[in-house]
GROMACS .gro file of C-alpha atoms in nm:
model
  514
    1MET     CA    1   0.589   3.541   4.646
    2THR     CA    2   0.304   3.469   4.885
    3THR     CA    3   0.368   3.211   5.158
    4SER     CA    4   0.150   2.923   5.271
    5VAL     CA    5  -0.037   2.998   5.594
    6LEU     CA    6  -0.288   2.713   5.615
    7ALA     CA    7  -0.308   2.397   5.406
    8LEU     CA    8  -0.473   2.058   5.381
    9GLN     CA    9  -0.270   1.763   5.257
   10GLY     CA   10  -0.438   1.437   5.166
   11VAL     CA   11  -0.736   1.508   5.391
   12SER     CA   12  -1.030   1.268   5.394
   13LYS     CA   13  -1.340   1.277   5.612
   14ARG     CA   14  -1.579   0.998   5.704
   15PHE     CA   15  -1.909   1.005   5.890
   16GLY     CA   16  -1.948   0.645   5.998
   17PRO     CA   17  -1.893   0.426   5.690
   18ILE     CA   18  -1.961   0.711   5.445
   19GLU     CA   19  -1.657   0.902   5.315
   20VAL     CA   20  -1.757   1.255   5.216
   21LEU     CA   21  -1.409   1.399   5.142
   22HIS     CA   22  -1.150   1.215   4.938
   23ASP     CA   23  -0.779   1.305   4.956
   24ILE     CA   24  -0.819   1.687   4.956
   25ASP     CA   25  -0.521   1.916   4.893
   26LEU     CA   26  -0.579   2.288   4.944
   27THR     CA   27  -0.336   2.573   5.017
   28LEU     CA   28  -0.424   2.921   5.149
   29ARG     CA   29  -0.152   3.182   5.109
   30SER     CA   30  -0.100   3.520   5.271
   31GLY     CA   31  -0.230   3.813   5.068
   32GLU     CA   32  -0.440   3.588   4.844
   33VAL     CA   33  -0.813   3.527   4.795
   34HIS     CA   34  -0.876   3.159   4.725
   35ALA     CA   35  -1.226   3.073   4.603
   36LEU     CA   36  -1.369   2.729   4.683
   37ILE     CA   37  -1.667   2.644   4.463
   38GLY     CA   38  -1.884   2.342   4.387
   39GLU     CA   39  -2.240   2.215   4.394
   40ASN     CA   40  -2.426   2.181   4.722
   41GLY     CA   41  -2.306   1.854   4.869
   42ALA     CA   42  -1.968   1.872   4.695
   43GLY     CA   43  -1.788   1.891   5.031
   44LYS     CA   44  -1.709   2.262   5.058
   45SER     CA   45  -1.864   2.317   5.402
   46THR     CA   46  -1.695   2.011   5.550
   47THR     CA   47  -1.360   2.126   5.409
   48MET     CA   48  -1.404   2.472   5.563
   49LYS     CA   49  -1.507   2.327   5.899
   50ILE     CA   50  -1.194   2.111   5.910
   51LEU     CA   51  -0.977   2.414   5.831
   52ALA     CA   52  -1.144   2.620   6.107
   53GLY     CA   53  -1.133   2.350   6.376
   54TYR     CA   54  -1.504   2.265   6.379
   55GLN     CA   55  -1.443   1.907   6.274
   56PRO     CA   56  -1.139   1.677   6.278
   57ALA     CA   57  -1.009   1.514   5.962
   58SER     CA   58  -1.031   1.136   5.941
   59GLU     CA   59  -0.706   1.115   5.747
   60GLY     CA   60  -0.439   1.355   5.623
   61GLU     CA   61  -0.275   1.661   5.773
   62ILE     CA   62  -0.358   2.024   5.846
   63LEU     CA   63  -0.049   2.244   5.813
   64LEU     CA   64  -0.019   2.585   5.981
   65ASP     CA   65   0.288   2.777   5.862
   66GLY     CA   66   0.411   2.451   5.716
   67LYS     CA   67   0.389   2.252   6.041
   68PRO     CA   68   0.131   1.983   6.124
   69VAL     CA   69  -0.138   2.099   6.363
   70ARG     CA   70  -0.457   1.949   6.506
   71PHE     CA   71  -0.736   2.177   6.628
   72GLY     CA   72  -0.950   2.026   6.902
   73SER     CA   73  -1.219   2.292   6.875
   74LEU     CA   74  -1.335   2.611   6.707
   75HIS     CA   75  -1.177   2.804   6.995
   76GLU     CA   76  -0.835   2.654   6.922
   77GLY     CA   77  -0.873   2.750   6.557
   78GLU     CA   78  -0.955   3.109   6.648
   79GLU     CA   79  -0.660   3.118   6.889
   80ALA     CA   80  -0.440   3.032   6.590
   81GLY     CA   81  -0.590   3.326   6.396
   82ILE     CA   82  -0.842   3.133   6.185
   83VAL     CA   83  -1.186   3.297   6.176
   84MET     CA   84  -1.494   3.176   5.988
   85ILE     CA   85  -1.794   3.377   5.871
   86HIS     CA   86  -2.085   3.134   5.862
   87GLN     CA   87  -2.355   3.096   5.601
   88GLU     CA   88  -2.593   3.020   5.888
   89PHE     CA   89  -2.568   3.314   6.126
   90ASN     CA   90  -2.357   3.232   6.431
   91LEU     CA   91  -2.515   3.505   6.642
   92ALA     CA   92  -2.701   3.501   6.974
   93GLU     CA   93  -3.044   3.636   6.877
   94GLN     CA   94  -3.138   3.769   7.223
   95LEU     CA   95  -2.814   3.960   7.276
   96THR     CA   96  -2.730   4.303   7.137
   97VAL     CA   97  -2.500   4.368   6.843
   98GLU     CA   98  -2.228   4.486   7.082
   99GLN     CA   99  -2.262   4.182   7.306
  100ASN     CA  100  -2.236   3.951   7.005
  101ILE     CA  101  -1.922   4.112   6.871
  102PHE     CA  102  -1.740   4.073   7.205
  103LEU     CA  103  -1.909   3.751   7.320
  104GLY     CA  104  -1.653   3.533   7.499
  105ARG     CA  105  -1.379   3.797   7.486
  106GLU     CA  106  -1.533   4.089   7.671
  107LEU     CA  107  -1.306   4.381   7.757
  108LYS     CA  108  -1.262   4.461   8.125
  109LYS     CA  109  -1.151   4.754   8.334
  110GLY     CA  110  -1.048   4.597   8.661
  111TRP     CA  111  -1.331   4.371   8.775
  112LEU     CA  112  -1.591   4.545   8.560
  113LEU     CA  113  -1.675   4.528   8.192
  114ASP     CA  114  -1.529   4.816   7.992
  115LYS     CA  115  -1.857   4.898   7.821
  116SER     CA  116  -1.749   5.236   7.685
  117GLU     CA  117  -1.450   5.084   7.503
  118MET     CA  118  -1.655   4.795   7.366
  119ARG     CA  119  -1.914   5.045   7.246
  120ARG     CA  120  -1.645   5.256   7.074
  121LEU     CA  121  -1.488   4.956   6.903
  122THR     CA  122  -1.825   4.814   6.798
  123ARG     CA  123  -1.911   5.140   6.623
  124ARG     CA  124  -1.572   5.136   6.452
  125TYR     CA  125  -1.613   4.780   6.322
  126LEU     CA  126  -1.965   4.855   6.199
  127GLN     CA  127  -1.843   5.169   6.025
  128ARG     CA  128  -1.583   4.963   5.838
  129VAL     CA  129  -1.865   4.771   5.672
  130GLU     CA  130  -2.090   5.079   5.645
  131CYS     CA  131  -2.352   4.922   5.870
  132SER     CA  132  -2.560   5.183   6.053
  133VAL     CA  133  -2.731   4.963   6.313
  134ASP     CA  134  -2.720   5.073   6.676
  135PRO     CA  135  -2.487   4.861   6.895
  136ASP     CA  136  -2.773   4.828   7.148
  137THR     CA  137  -3.010   4.668   6.895
  138LEU     CA  138  -3.107   4.308   6.961
  139VAL     CA  139  -2.985   4.078   6.684
  140SER     CA  140  -3.338   3.931   6.664
  141ASP     CA  141  -3.462   4.272   6.546
  142LEU     CA  142  -3.218   4.292   6.252
  143SER     CA  143  -3.286   4.202   5.890
  144ASN     CA  144  -3.094   3.912   5.738
  145SER     CA  145  -2.859   4.143   5.550
  146GLU     CA  146  -2.790   4.343   5.868
  147LYS     CA  147  -2.715   4.020   6.056
  148GLN     CA  148  -2.468   3.923   5.785
  149MET     CA  149  -2.292   4.261   5.811
  150VAL     CA  150  -2.271   4.216   6.189
  151GLU     CA  151  -2.116   3.871   6.129
  152ILE     CA  152  -1.861   4.032   5.901
  153ALA     CA  153  -1.788   4.313   6.150
  154LYS     CA  154  -1.746   4.050   6.423
  155ALA     CA  155  -1.494   3.861   6.208
  156LEU     CA  156  -1.303   4.180   6.127
  157SER     CA  157  -1.269   4.250   6.500
  158ARG     CA  158  -1.067   3.929   6.541
  159ASP     CA  159  -0.765   4.048   6.333
  160ALA     CA  160  -0.758   3.710   6.159
  161ARG     CA  161  -0.456   3.564   5.980
  162VAL     CA  162  -0.695   3.340   5.787
  163LEU     CA  163  -1.053   3.446   5.709
  164ILE     CA  164  -1.293   3.177   5.585
  165MET     CA  165  -1.610   3.318   5.426
  166ASP     CA  166  -1.899   3.077   5.365
  167GLU     CA  167  -2.149   3.235   5.122
  168PRO     CA  168  -2.107   3.583   5.279
  169THR     CA  169  -2.305   3.765   5.007
  170ALA     CA  170  -2.610   3.534   4.989
  171VAL     CA  171  -2.839   3.785   5.165
  172LEU     CA  172  -2.655   4.110   5.085
  173THR     CA  173  -2.763   4.386   4.850
  174ASN     CA  174  -2.533   4.489   4.565
  175ARG     CA  175  -2.417   4.790   4.768
  176GLU     CA  176  -2.342   4.577   5.073
  177THR     CA  177  -2.156   4.327   4.856
  178GLY     CA  178  -1.945   4.610   4.716
  179VAL     CA  179  -1.859   4.723   5.070
  180LEU     CA  180  -1.764   4.367   5.165
  181PHE     CA  181  -1.537   4.331   4.862
  182GLU     CA  182  -1.360   4.656   4.954
  183GLN     CA  183  -1.283   4.501   5.294
  184VAL     CA  184  -1.169   4.177   5.128
  185ARG     CA  185  -0.925   4.368   4.910
  186ALA     CA  186  -0.797   4.567   5.208
  187LEU     CA  187  -0.740   4.248   5.408
  188ARG     CA  188  -0.565   4.088   5.113
  189SER     CA  189  -0.334   4.388   5.085
  190ALA     CA  190  -0.258   4.357   5.458
  191GLY     CA  191  -0.149   3.995   5.410
  192THR     CA  192  -0.457   3.803   5.527
  193ALA     CA  193  -0.521   3.466   5.365
  194ILE     CA  194  -0.887   3.447   5.257
  195LEU     CA  195  -1.097   3.146   5.159
  196PHE     CA  196  -1.413   3.261   4.982
  197THR     CA  197  -1.705   3.046   4.871
  198SER     CA  198  -2.005   3.162   4.670
  199HIS     CA  199  -2.252   3.025   4.418
  200LYS     CA  200  -2.240   3.361   4.238
  201LEU     CA  201  -1.971   3.287   3.983
  202ASP     CA  202  -1.940   3.649   3.872
  203GLU     CA  203  -1.836   3.736   4.229
  204VAL     CA  204  -1.586   3.451   4.231
  205ALA     CA  205  -1.430   3.580   3.909
  206GLU     CA  206  -1.421   3.936   4.043
  207VAL     CA  207  -1.259   3.882   4.381
  208SER     CA  208  -1.045   3.566   4.366
  209ASP     CA  209  -0.679   3.502   4.283
  210GLN     CA  210  -0.699   3.121   4.296
  211ILE     CA  211  -0.992   2.886   4.241
  212THR     CA  212  -1.048   2.531   4.360
  213VAL     CA  213  -1.349   2.339   4.227
  214MET     CA  214  -1.492   2.043   4.420
  215ARG     CA  215  -1.731   1.776   4.298
  216ASP     CA  216  -1.857   1.474   4.492
  217GLY     CA  217  -1.605   1.523   4.774
  218SER     CA  218  -1.298   1.554   4.550
  219VAL     CA  219  -1.095   1.840   4.402
  220VAL     CA  220  -1.149   1.840   4.024
  221TYR     CA  221  -0.970   2.168   3.943
  222SER     CA  222  -0.728   2.404   4.116
  223GLY     CA  223  -0.543   2.694   3.959
  224PRO     CA  224  -0.526   3.070   3.899
  225SER     CA  225  -0.864   3.238   3.851
  226ALA     CA  226  -0.734   3.399   3.533
  227ASP     CA  227  -0.717   3.054   3.374
  228ILE     CA  228  -1.087   2.963   3.414
  229ASP     CA  229  -1.395   3.160   3.304
  230GLU     CA  230  -1.746   3.142   3.448
  231ASP     CA  231  -1.876   2.896   3.188
  232ARG     CA  232  -1.592   2.654   3.258
  233MET     CA  233  -1.640   2.698   3.633
  234ALA     CA  234  -2.005   2.595   3.600
  235THR     CA  235  -1.934   2.298   3.373
  236THR     CA  236  -1.652   2.176   3.599
  237MET     CA  237  -1.873   2.205   3.909
  238VAL     CA  238  -2.165   2.001   3.779
  239GLY     CA  239  -1.988   1.775   3.530
  240ARG     CA  240  -2.227   1.867   3.250
  241ASP     CA  241  -2.310   2.157   3.019
  242VAL     CA  242  -2.525   2.426   3.188
  243SER     CA  243  -2.516   2.682   2.909
  244ASP     CA  244  -2.894   2.648   2.869
  245LEU     CA  245  -2.962   2.741   3.231
  246TYR     CA  246  -3.319   2.864   3.175
  247PRO     CA  247  -3.593   2.666   2.998
  248VAL     CA  248  -3.742   2.815   2.684
  249LYS     CA  249  -4.035   3.044   2.758
  250PRO     CA  250  -4.351   2.943   2.571
  251ALA     CA  251  -4.576   3.206   2.418
  252LEU     CA  252  -4.870   3.265   2.652
  253PRO     CA  253  -5.212   3.314   2.491
  254ASP     CA  254  -5.354   3.665   2.525
  255THR     CA  255  -5.684   3.517   2.638
  256GLY     CA  256  -5.541   3.302   2.915
  257GLU     CA  257  -5.759   3.231   3.218
  258THR     CA  258  -5.703   3.473   3.508
  259VAL     CA  259  -5.672   3.270   3.830
  260LEU     CA  260  -5.592   3.551   4.074
  261ARG     CA  261  -5.706   3.913   4.093
  262VAL     CA  262  -5.587   4.135   4.376
  263ARG     CA  263  -5.707   4.492   4.433
  264GLY     CA  264  -5.587   4.733   4.698
  265LEU     CA  265  -5.369   4.493   4.899
  266THR     CA  266  -5.211   4.672   5.195
  267VAL     CA  267  -4.969   4.531   5.452
  268PRO     CA  268  -4.923   4.802   5.718
  269GLY     CA  269  -4.569   4.935   5.721
  270PHE     CA  270  -4.459   4.737   5.415
  271ALA     CA  271  -4.692   4.757   5.115
  272ASN     CA  272  -4.968   4.995   5.011
  273ASP     CA  273  -5.262   4.957   4.769
  274LEU     CA  274  -5.119   4.684   4.544
  275SER     CA  275  -5.327   4.557   4.255
  276PHE     CA  276  -5.226   4.287   4.009
  277SER     CA  277  -5.347   3.973   3.835
  278LEU     CA  278  -5.207   3.629   3.753
  279LYS     CA  279  -5.292   3.396   3.464
  280LYS     CA  280  -5.302   3.021   3.445
  281GLY     CA  281  -4.969   2.883   3.318
  282GLU     CA  282  -4.783   3.209   3.390
  283ILE     CA  283  -4.466   3.272   3.588
  284LEU     CA  284  -4.504   3.623   3.729
  285GLY     CA  285  -4.178   3.766   3.858
  286ILE     CA  286  -4.168   4.026   4.135
  287GLY     CA  287  -3.852   4.237   4.139
  288GLY     CA  288  -3.732   4.542   4.324
  289LEU     CA  289  -3.470   4.631   4.579
  290ILE     CA  290  -3.445   4.447   4.910
  291GLY     CA  291  -3.679   4.632   5.146
  292SER     CA  292  -3.926   4.726   4.873
  293GLY     CA  293  -4.200   4.519   5.038
  294ARG     CA  294  -4.203   4.222   4.799
  295THR     CA  295  -4.190   3.944   5.057
  296GLU     CA  296  -4.419   4.116   5.306
  297ALA     CA  297  -4.683   4.178   5.039
  298MET     CA  298  -4.698   3.812   4.939
  299GLU     CA  299  -4.696   3.700   5.303
  300GLY     CA  300  -4.991   3.931   5.361
  301LEU     CA  301  -5.174   3.783   5.064
  302CYS     CA  302  -5.126   3.430   5.206
  303GLY     CA  303  -5.236   3.516   5.560
  304LEU     CA  304  -4.886   3.511   5.708
  305ARG     CA  305  -4.908   3.882   5.796
  306THR     CA  306  -5.188   4.117   5.889
  307ALA     CA  307  -5.323   4.263   5.565
  308THR     CA  308  -5.629   4.425   5.412
  309ALA     CA  309  -5.754   4.429   5.054
  310GLU     CA  310  -6.042   4.579   4.857
  311SER     CA  311  -6.087   4.237   4.701
  312VAL     CA  312  -5.906   3.911   4.634
  313GLU     CA  313  -6.053   3.682   4.368
  314LEU     CA  314  -5.918   3.329   4.353
  315PHE     CA  315  -6.042   3.122   4.059
  316ASP     CA  316  -6.329   3.371   4.005
  317GLU     CA  317  -6.442   3.350   4.367
  318GLU     CA  318  -6.397   3.640   4.608
  319VAL     CA  319  -6.214   3.516   4.917
  320GLN     CA  320  -6.068   3.638   5.245
  321LEU     CA  321  -5.741   3.463   5.323
  322LYS     CA  322  -5.688   3.523   5.693
  323THR     CA  323  -5.457   3.228   5.760
  324PRO     CA  324  -5.201   3.024   5.563
  325GLY     CA  325  -5.422   2.719   5.618
  326GLU     CA  326  -5.716   2.889   5.448
  327ALA     CA  327  -5.493   2.991   5.156
  328GLN     CA  328  -5.360   2.635   5.127
  329ARG     CA  329  -5.711   2.485   5.126
  330ARG     CA  330  -5.804   2.717   4.839
  331GLY     CA  331  -5.498   2.619   4.634
  332LEU     CA  332  -5.256   2.902   4.715
  333CYS     CA  333  -4.925   2.805   4.881
  334TYR     CA  334  -4.616   3.000   4.979
  335LEU     CA  335  -4.255   2.875   4.981
  336THR     CA  336  -4.057   3.086   5.228
  337GLU     CA  337  -3.725   3.253   5.152
  338ASP     CA  338  -3.585   3.126   5.486
  339ARG     CA  339  -3.575   2.750   5.463
  340LYS     CA  340  -3.369   2.706   5.781
  341LEU     CA  341  -3.578   2.909   6.025
  342ARG     CA  342  -3.926   2.907   5.872
  343GLY     CA  343  -3.938   2.627   5.618
  344LEU     CA  344  -3.784   2.318   5.778
  345VAL     CA  345  -3.729   2.172   6.124
  346LEU     CA  346  -3.355   2.110   6.104
  347ASP     CA  347  -3.341   1.861   6.393
  348TRP     CA  348  -3.604   1.636   6.233
  349GLY     CA  349  -3.567   1.381   5.955
  350MET     CA  350  -3.673   1.415   5.592
  351ARG     CA  351  -3.996   1.218   5.630
  352GLU     CA  352  -4.125   1.425   5.923
  353ASN     CA  353  -4.042   1.751   5.744
  354LEU     CA  354  -4.196   1.640   5.416
  355THR     CA  355  -4.539   1.558   5.559
  356LEU     CA  356  -4.563   1.820   5.836
  357GLN     CA  357  -4.776   2.060   5.631
  358THR     CA  358  -5.014   1.789   5.506
  359LEU     CA  359  -5.049   1.547   5.799
  360TYR     CA  360  -5.423   1.527   5.729
  361LYS     CA  361  -5.335   1.316   5.424
  362PHE     CA  362  -5.162   1.053   5.635
  363GLY     CA  363  -5.426   0.966   5.894
  364SER     CA  364  -5.672   1.131   6.133
  365PHE     CA  365  -5.588   0.976   6.470
  366MET     CA  366  -5.272   0.781   6.389
  367ILE     CA  367  -5.012   0.876   6.130
  368ASP     CA  368  -4.962   0.615   5.859
  369SER     CA  369  -4.582   0.593   5.855
  370ARG     CA  370  -4.586   0.354   5.558
  371ALA     CA  371  -4.774   0.612   5.351
  372GLU     CA  372  -4.523   0.873   5.463
  373ASP     CA  373  -4.241   0.649   5.345
  374VAL     CA  374  -4.408   0.614   5.006
  375ALA     CA  375  -4.441   0.994   4.982
  376LEU     CA  376  -4.074   1.036   5.074
  377ASN     CA  377  -3.968   0.783   4.809
  378GLN     CA  378  -4.167   0.976   4.548
  379ALA     CA  379  -4.020   1.310   4.662
  380ILE     CA  380  -3.663   1.179   4.654
  381ALA     CA  381  -3.714   1.050   4.300
  382GLU     CA  382  -3.908   1.350   4.164
  383PHE     CA  383  -3.692   1.623   4.316
  384ASP     CA  384  -3.358   1.439   4.305
  385ILE     CA  385  -3.298   1.480   4.680
  386ARG     CA  386  -2.957   1.337   4.761
  387SER     CA  387  -2.858   1.219   5.108
  388GLY     CA  388  -2.637   0.950   5.255
  389SER     CA  389  -2.929   0.810   5.451
  390ARG     CA  390  -3.307   0.841   5.451
  391THR     CA  391  -3.292   0.904   5.827
  392VAL     CA  392  -3.041   1.190   5.803
  393ARG     CA  393  -3.108   1.497   6.015
  394VAL     CA  394  -3.231   1.766   5.772
  395GLY     CA  395  -2.982   2.018   5.917
  396ASN     CA  396  -2.705   1.795   5.780
  397LEU     CA  397  -2.833   1.811   5.423
  398SER     CA  398  -2.669   2.053   5.180
  399GLY     CA  399  -2.851   2.378   5.110
  400GLY     CA  400  -2.963   2.260   4.768
  401ASN     CA  401  -3.109   1.936   4.902
  402GLN     CA  402  -3.283   2.126   5.183
  403GLN     CA  403  -3.440   2.354   4.923
  404LYS     CA  404  -3.558   2.061   4.711
  405LEU     CA  405  -3.708   1.897   5.021
  406LEU     CA  406  -3.888   2.223   5.106
  407LEU     CA  407  -4.025   2.241   4.752
  408ALA     CA  408  -4.143   1.879   4.776
  409LYS     CA  409  -4.309   1.958   5.111
  410VAL     CA  410  -4.505   2.250   4.965
  411MET     CA  411  -4.603   2.055   4.655
  412LEU     CA  412  -4.764   1.783   4.871
  413SER     CA  413  -5.038   2.044   4.930
  414GLU     CA  414  -5.114   2.027   4.556
  415PRO     CA  415  -5.120   2.405   4.505
  416ARG     CA  416  -5.280   2.550   4.195
  417ILE     CA  417  -5.091   2.875   4.259
  418LEU     CA  418  -4.740   2.861   4.404
  419ILE     CA  419  -4.556   3.164   4.544
  420VAL     CA  420  -4.180   3.102   4.566
  421ASP     CA  421  -3.966   3.354   4.755
  422GLU     CA  422  -3.594   3.356   4.663
  423PRO     CA  423  -3.622   2.995   4.538
  424THR     CA  424  -3.250   2.952   4.459
  425ARG     CA  425  -3.082   3.157   4.733
  426GLY     CA  426  -2.759   2.994   4.850
  427ILE     CA  427  -2.770   2.695   4.617
  428ASP     CA  428  -2.541   2.583   4.336
  429ILE     CA  429  -2.591   2.633   3.965
  430GLY     CA  430  -2.680   2.269   3.899
  431THR     CA  431  -2.961   2.270   4.155
  432LYS     CA  432  -3.075   2.610   4.027
  433GLN     CA  433  -3.118   2.459   3.682
  434GLN     CA  434  -3.325   2.174   3.828
  435ILE     CA  435  -3.555   2.418   4.009
  436TYR     CA  436  -3.596   2.637   3.699
  437VAL     CA  437  -3.698   2.332   3.495
  438PHE     CA  438  -3.945   2.227   3.765
  439LEU     CA  439  -4.109   2.572   3.785
  440ARG     CA  440  -4.143   2.595   3.408
  441LYS     CA  441  -4.287   2.242   3.395
  442LEU     CA  442  -4.532   2.337   3.670
  443ALA     CA  443  -4.652   2.636   3.468
  444ALA     CA  444  -4.679   2.421   3.154
  445GLN     CA  445  -4.910   2.185   3.344
  446GLY     CA  446  -5.151   2.471   3.407
  447HIS     CA  447  -5.041   2.591   3.748
  448ALA     CA  448  -4.951   2.957   3.807
  449VAL     CA  449  -4.631   3.074   3.977
  450ILE     CA  450  -4.536   3.399   4.149
  451MET     CA  451  -4.159   3.424   4.189
  452ILE     CA  452  -3.992   3.680   4.416
  453THR     CA  453  -3.620   3.706   4.349
  454SER     CA  454  -3.327   3.943   4.395
  455GLU     CA  455  -3.134   3.767   4.117
  456MET     CA  456  -3.162   3.980   3.802
  457PRO     CA  457  -3.067   3.700   3.556
  458GLU     CA  458  -3.321   3.471   3.724
  459LEU     CA  459  -3.595   3.732   3.696
  460ILE     CA  460  -3.523   3.795   3.328
  461GLY     CA  461  -3.454   3.432   3.237
  462LEU     CA  462  -3.762   3.274   3.395
  463ALA     CA  463  -4.048   3.525   3.432
  464ASP     CA  464  -4.314   3.569   3.162
  465ARG     CA  465  -4.409   3.905   3.310
  466ILE     CA  466  -4.253   4.118   3.584
  467LEU     CA  467  -4.392   4.354   3.848
  468VAL     CA  468  -4.129   4.586   3.994
  469MET     CA  469  -4.185   4.713   4.348
  470ARG     CA  470  -4.044   5.025   4.506
  471LEU     CA  471  -4.113   5.167   4.853
  472GLY     CA  472  -4.409   4.937   4.910
  473GLN     CA  473  -4.581   5.004   4.579
  474ILE     CA  474  -4.583   4.859   4.228
  475ALA     CA  475  -4.362   5.091   4.025
  476GLY     CA  476  -4.445   4.927   3.694
  477SER     CA  477  -4.520   4.611   3.497
  478LEU     CA  478  -4.313   4.466   3.212
  479ASP     CA  479  -4.443   4.206   2.968
  480SER     CA  480  -4.215   3.957   2.793
  481GLN     CA  481  -4.123   4.194   2.509
  482ALA     CA  482  -4.038   4.479   2.748
  483ILE     CA  483  -3.827   4.284   3.001
  484SER     CA  484  -3.470   4.410   3.023
  485GLU     CA  485  -3.220   4.474   3.299
  486ASP     CA  486  -3.226   4.848   3.226
  487SER     CA  487  -3.606   4.870   3.258
  488ILE     CA  488  -3.610   4.674   3.583
  489VAL     CA  489  -3.334   4.885   3.738
  490ARG     CA  490  -3.495   5.212   3.633
  491LEU     CA  491  -3.830   5.115   3.782
  492SER     CA  492  -3.658   4.995   4.101
  493MET     CA  493  -3.494   5.336   4.134
  494GLY     CA  494  -3.815   5.532   4.073
  495LEU     CA  495  -3.744   5.625   3.711
  496GLU     CA  496  -3.954   5.566   3.400
  497ALA     CA  497  -3.864   5.242   3.225
  498THR     CA  498  -3.701   5.286   2.885
  499SER     CA  499  -3.958   5.051   2.733
  500SER     CA  500  -4.302   5.180   2.645
  501ASN     CA  501  -4.459   4.893   2.838
  502THR     CA  502  -4.466   5.000   3.202
  503ALA     CA  503  -4.756   5.026   3.441
  504ALA     CA  504  -4.986   5.145   3.167
  505ASP     CA  505  -4.987   4.797   3.013
  506SER     CA  506  -5.055   4.619   3.340
  507PRO     CA  507  -5.351   4.377   3.344
  508LEU     CA  508  -5.531   4.601   3.593
  509ALA     CA  509  -5.568   4.976   3.589
  510HIS     CA  510  -5.474   4.982   3.958
  511ASP     CA  511  -5.122   4.872   3.858
  512ARG     CA  512  -5.066   5.225   3.731
  513LEU     CA  513  -4.885   5.353   4.038
  514LEU     CA  514  -4.601   5.552   3.887
   0.00000   0.00000   0.00000
């Protein structure tokens, strides 16, 4: 019988007059993986922060080994053996990997730092998660998935009694996720109590022993994971049926207007000689393994990276898109995959973030704040942005509401072509459904959408046609009849797709790169 290590009893949390957690009971036991799931804004992050000592509870008790305890800080929580892996990287960007892992608890030999021992241990922790980065590498030079593996290695170095994992797989590849789950199982066998949260319900079902579902700041289900399947998890989270997650795909006419033609697009070091086309009303999916050059290629097309091309035709006019501003003026906009670092200013309010990209619409010398307020009202209504206050700091919004605000910000530019990069990363299934409906509605209104995603069901469920990239090139193209998980995986791995419709059926001969 597993024993309780850390628990919440009757915990509530208020920020000013607004109560965001209501009478929460939650028990973490040794040798058990407890999944905490819910929509963005359900209260999961606040619950985890109270457990780890980041925030105090307004009411109720925290029990450690059955005894009431009050953590005054994150440091006190870690001293008690409670370690949290953050969804937002908690790493010092200008320090090395080694310095981050031992930050605040450096090893010493006499009066000097014991660098050789810290180097040895850093390599050992990285090897546990099969991460091959050099300990001397600056964190700022790492990819997002490498940063996440460093976060995990850092947590493993703490020998935690309780490990709290906030969306640890959001930026990981399937292989990296498999490595992480091996470590989770090893820690569980060693008696560690683990709290795991993820919007990927298949992962929750795979790794958890217990599941707690939160909705609107309350616990609405708690029990063994064997007693609840993925469909019931989703319905319990959002309070409504989400079985029809993806909108119905309409049949696109064969003679549809081509709004974008790209020939010979090259982004040095990332993508080479890409050619493709895009039709009005189409959602074009771009798949492939992380590192295949998908994001960099589209950033190059939009002027966010240095790129060259034989030709780019936008609405039948040959153009040179040297800057994002030029692309935006011509009707092509890009929604970044990194909403926290590149999409939004987290210390600003919603209004300032919403209008930042289109300030020219709100006055030339003085900004018309009333017009901004009107735009924010429309965005809140159209995109269902939920916040306790209109003046809330954007960094305090849930991930799903941040993403909807970012989408509203980009749409203020009135794009005719929208490129969305990982549009549902780190958000709950209910918000995903809202974004899918919006993108399909956008296409139905005559816009065109390019969607880059690592989510296989999303790629298959939403895209009308798919380009698969591998090693910086287009490995093949799949039309709606040829789209299947097997064909996408085979092209991603450099194999011929099982379907007859590969690169040969691409809209442009230059797509034939296999």
